[in-house]
Short mmCIF file of C-alpha atoms in Angstrom, two decimals:
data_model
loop_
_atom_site.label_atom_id
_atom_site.label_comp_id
_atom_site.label_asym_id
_atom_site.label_seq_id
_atom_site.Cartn_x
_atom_site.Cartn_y
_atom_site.Cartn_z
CA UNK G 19 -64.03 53.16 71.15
CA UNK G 20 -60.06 54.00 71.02
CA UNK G 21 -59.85 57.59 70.12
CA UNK G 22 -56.27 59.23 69.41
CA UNK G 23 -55.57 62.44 69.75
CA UNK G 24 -53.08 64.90 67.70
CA UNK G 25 -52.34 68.20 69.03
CA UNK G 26 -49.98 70.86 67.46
CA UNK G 27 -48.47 74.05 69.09
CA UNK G 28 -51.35 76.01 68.00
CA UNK G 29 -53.81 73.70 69.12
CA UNK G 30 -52.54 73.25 72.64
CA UNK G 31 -55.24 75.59 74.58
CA UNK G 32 -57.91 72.49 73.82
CA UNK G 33 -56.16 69.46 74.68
CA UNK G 34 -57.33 69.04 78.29
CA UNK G 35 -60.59 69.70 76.75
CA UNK G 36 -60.46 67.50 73.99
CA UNK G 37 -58.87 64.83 76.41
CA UNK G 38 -61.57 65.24 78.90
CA UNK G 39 -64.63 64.83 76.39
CA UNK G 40 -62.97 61.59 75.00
CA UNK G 41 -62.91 60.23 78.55
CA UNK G 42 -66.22 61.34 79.68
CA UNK G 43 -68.26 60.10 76.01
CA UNK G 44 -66.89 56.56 77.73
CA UNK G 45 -63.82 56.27 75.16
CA UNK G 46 -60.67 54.91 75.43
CA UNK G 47 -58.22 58.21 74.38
CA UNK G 48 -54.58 57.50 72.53
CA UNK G 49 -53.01 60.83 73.38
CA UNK G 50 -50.24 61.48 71.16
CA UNK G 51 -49.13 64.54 72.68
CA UNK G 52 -48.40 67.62 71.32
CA UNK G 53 -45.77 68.60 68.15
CA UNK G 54 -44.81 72.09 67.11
CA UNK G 55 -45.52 70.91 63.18
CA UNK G 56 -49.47 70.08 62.47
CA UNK G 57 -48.42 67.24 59.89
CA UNK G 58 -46.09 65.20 62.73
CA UNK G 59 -49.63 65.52 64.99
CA UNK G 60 -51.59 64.01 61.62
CA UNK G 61 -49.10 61.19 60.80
CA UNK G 62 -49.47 60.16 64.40
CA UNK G 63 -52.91 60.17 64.49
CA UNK G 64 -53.16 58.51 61.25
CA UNK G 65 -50.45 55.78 62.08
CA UNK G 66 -52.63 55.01 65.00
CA UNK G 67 -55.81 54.69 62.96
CA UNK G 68 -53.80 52.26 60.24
CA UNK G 69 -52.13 49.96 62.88
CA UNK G 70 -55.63 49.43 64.68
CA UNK G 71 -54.56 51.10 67.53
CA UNK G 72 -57.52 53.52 67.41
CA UNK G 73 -60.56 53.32 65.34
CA UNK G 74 -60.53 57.35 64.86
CA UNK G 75 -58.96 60.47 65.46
CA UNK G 76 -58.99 64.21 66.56
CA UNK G 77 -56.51 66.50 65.89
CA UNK G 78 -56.25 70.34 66.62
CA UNK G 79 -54.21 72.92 65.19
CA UNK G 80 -54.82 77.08 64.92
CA UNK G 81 -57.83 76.40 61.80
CA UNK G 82 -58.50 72.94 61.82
CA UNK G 83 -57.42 73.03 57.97
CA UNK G 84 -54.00 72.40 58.40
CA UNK G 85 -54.32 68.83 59.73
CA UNK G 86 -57.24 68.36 57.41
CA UNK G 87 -55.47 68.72 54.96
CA UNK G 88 -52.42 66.95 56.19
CA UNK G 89 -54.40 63.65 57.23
CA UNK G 90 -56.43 63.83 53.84
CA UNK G 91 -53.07 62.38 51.79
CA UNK G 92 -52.82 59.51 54.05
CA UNK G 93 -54.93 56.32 52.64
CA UNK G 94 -57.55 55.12 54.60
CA UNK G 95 -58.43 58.59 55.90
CA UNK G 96 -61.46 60.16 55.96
CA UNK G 97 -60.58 63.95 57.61
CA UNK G 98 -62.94 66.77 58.23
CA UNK G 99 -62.85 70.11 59.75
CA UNK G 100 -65.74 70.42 62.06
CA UNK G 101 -66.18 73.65 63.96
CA UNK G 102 -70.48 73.03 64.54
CA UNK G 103 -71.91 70.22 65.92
CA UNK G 104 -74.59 69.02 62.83
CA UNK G 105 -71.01 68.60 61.17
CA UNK G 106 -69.27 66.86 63.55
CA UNK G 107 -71.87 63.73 63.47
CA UNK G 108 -72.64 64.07 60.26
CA UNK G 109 -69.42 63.59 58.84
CA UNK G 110 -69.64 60.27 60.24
CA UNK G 111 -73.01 59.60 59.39
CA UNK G 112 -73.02 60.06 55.95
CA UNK G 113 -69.35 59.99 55.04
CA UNK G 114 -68.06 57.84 57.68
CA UNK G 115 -65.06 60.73 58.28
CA UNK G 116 -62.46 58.67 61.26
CA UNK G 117 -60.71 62.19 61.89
CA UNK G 118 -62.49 64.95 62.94
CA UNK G 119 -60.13 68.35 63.28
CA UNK G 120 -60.63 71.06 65.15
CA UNK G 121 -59.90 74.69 65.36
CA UNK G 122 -58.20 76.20 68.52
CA UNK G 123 -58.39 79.77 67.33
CA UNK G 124 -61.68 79.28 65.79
CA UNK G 125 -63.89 77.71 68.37
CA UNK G 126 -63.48 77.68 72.25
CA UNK G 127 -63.66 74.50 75.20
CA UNK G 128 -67.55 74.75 75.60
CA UNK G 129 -67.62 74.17 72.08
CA UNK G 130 -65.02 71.49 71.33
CA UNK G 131 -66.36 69.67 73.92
CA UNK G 132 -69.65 69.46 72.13
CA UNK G 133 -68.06 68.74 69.09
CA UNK G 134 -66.01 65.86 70.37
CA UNK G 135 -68.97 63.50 72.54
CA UNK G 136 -71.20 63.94 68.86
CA UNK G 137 -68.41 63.11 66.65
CA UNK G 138 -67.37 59.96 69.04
CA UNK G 139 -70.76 58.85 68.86
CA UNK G 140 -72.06 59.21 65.85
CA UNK G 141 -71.95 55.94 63.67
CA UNK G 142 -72.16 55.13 60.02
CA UNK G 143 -75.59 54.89 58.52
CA UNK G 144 -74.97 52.58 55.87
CA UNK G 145 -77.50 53.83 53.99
CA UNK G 146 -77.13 53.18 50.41
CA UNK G 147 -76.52 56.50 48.91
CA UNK G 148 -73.88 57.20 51.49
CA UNK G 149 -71.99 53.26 50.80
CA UNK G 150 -72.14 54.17 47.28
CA UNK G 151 -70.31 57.50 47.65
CA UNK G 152 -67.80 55.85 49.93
CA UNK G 153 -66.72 53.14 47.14
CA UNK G 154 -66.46 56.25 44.93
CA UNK G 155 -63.91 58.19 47.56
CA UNK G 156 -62.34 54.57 48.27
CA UNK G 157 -62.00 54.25 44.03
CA UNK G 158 -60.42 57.87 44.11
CA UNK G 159 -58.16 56.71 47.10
CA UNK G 160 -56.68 53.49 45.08
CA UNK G 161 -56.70 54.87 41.48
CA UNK G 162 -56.06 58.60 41.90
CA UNK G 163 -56.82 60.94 38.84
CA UNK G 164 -57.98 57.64 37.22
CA UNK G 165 -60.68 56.85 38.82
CA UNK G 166 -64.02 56.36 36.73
CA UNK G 167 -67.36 55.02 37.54
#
């Protein structure tokens, strides 16, 4: 799998780490380098995810909530701050999240490491409780404040 990477100023202390786990799961990493603003690092990322030139994305800043929040206006995304590993597969699992973020100044390398192998290999379950909530976020996505089921 093609995994990009997004790194901002505050997120710079886990990049090698970050890098390193994305080679070692067996992945193919997109580094995008690093940007002093945390939404330049999520447009990247994102851009990479929407041209096919990555089928997901990590991206670091100080929290983690910054570039959440950031990648979260972009269609197509699917962002989720992760700072324990049950979250970091499970957000693909059930909600079938394609960026995970992480926290520089909340969690350390022994830690993103862990965080980064389980979110590259988790997959979607396709269960059907999770497919249904995706066409709900996917609804919410396309029709915004209008969306009704």
């Amino acid at each position: 799998m093609r995994i990009a990477i997004g790194i901002d100023h505050a997120g710079t202390s886990l990049h090698q780490t970050v890098w390193q786990a994305v080679s070692n799961g067996g992945n193919e990493l997109v580094d995008l380098g690093q940007h002093d603003d945390y939404p330049d690092s999520a447009l990247g990322v994102c851009r990479a995810i929407a041209a096919g030139e990555a089928e997901r994305g990590i991206l670091v800043c100080g929290s983690g909530a910054g570039v959440s929040v950031a990648a979260n206006k972009l269609p197509g995304i699917r962002a989720s701050v992760c700072h324990d590993h049950y979250t970091a597969s499970q957000c693909v699992t059930h909600d079938d999240c394609n960026v995970m973020c992480l926290g520089a100044r909340v969690i350390g390398p022994a830690i993103a490491e862990e965080l980064t192998l389980a979110f590259c290999a988790a997959k979607f379950s396709g269960e059907e409780r999770y497919v249904r909530r995706l066409g709900k976020i996917l609804q919410m996505e396309r029709d915004g404040m209008e969306a009704s089921w």
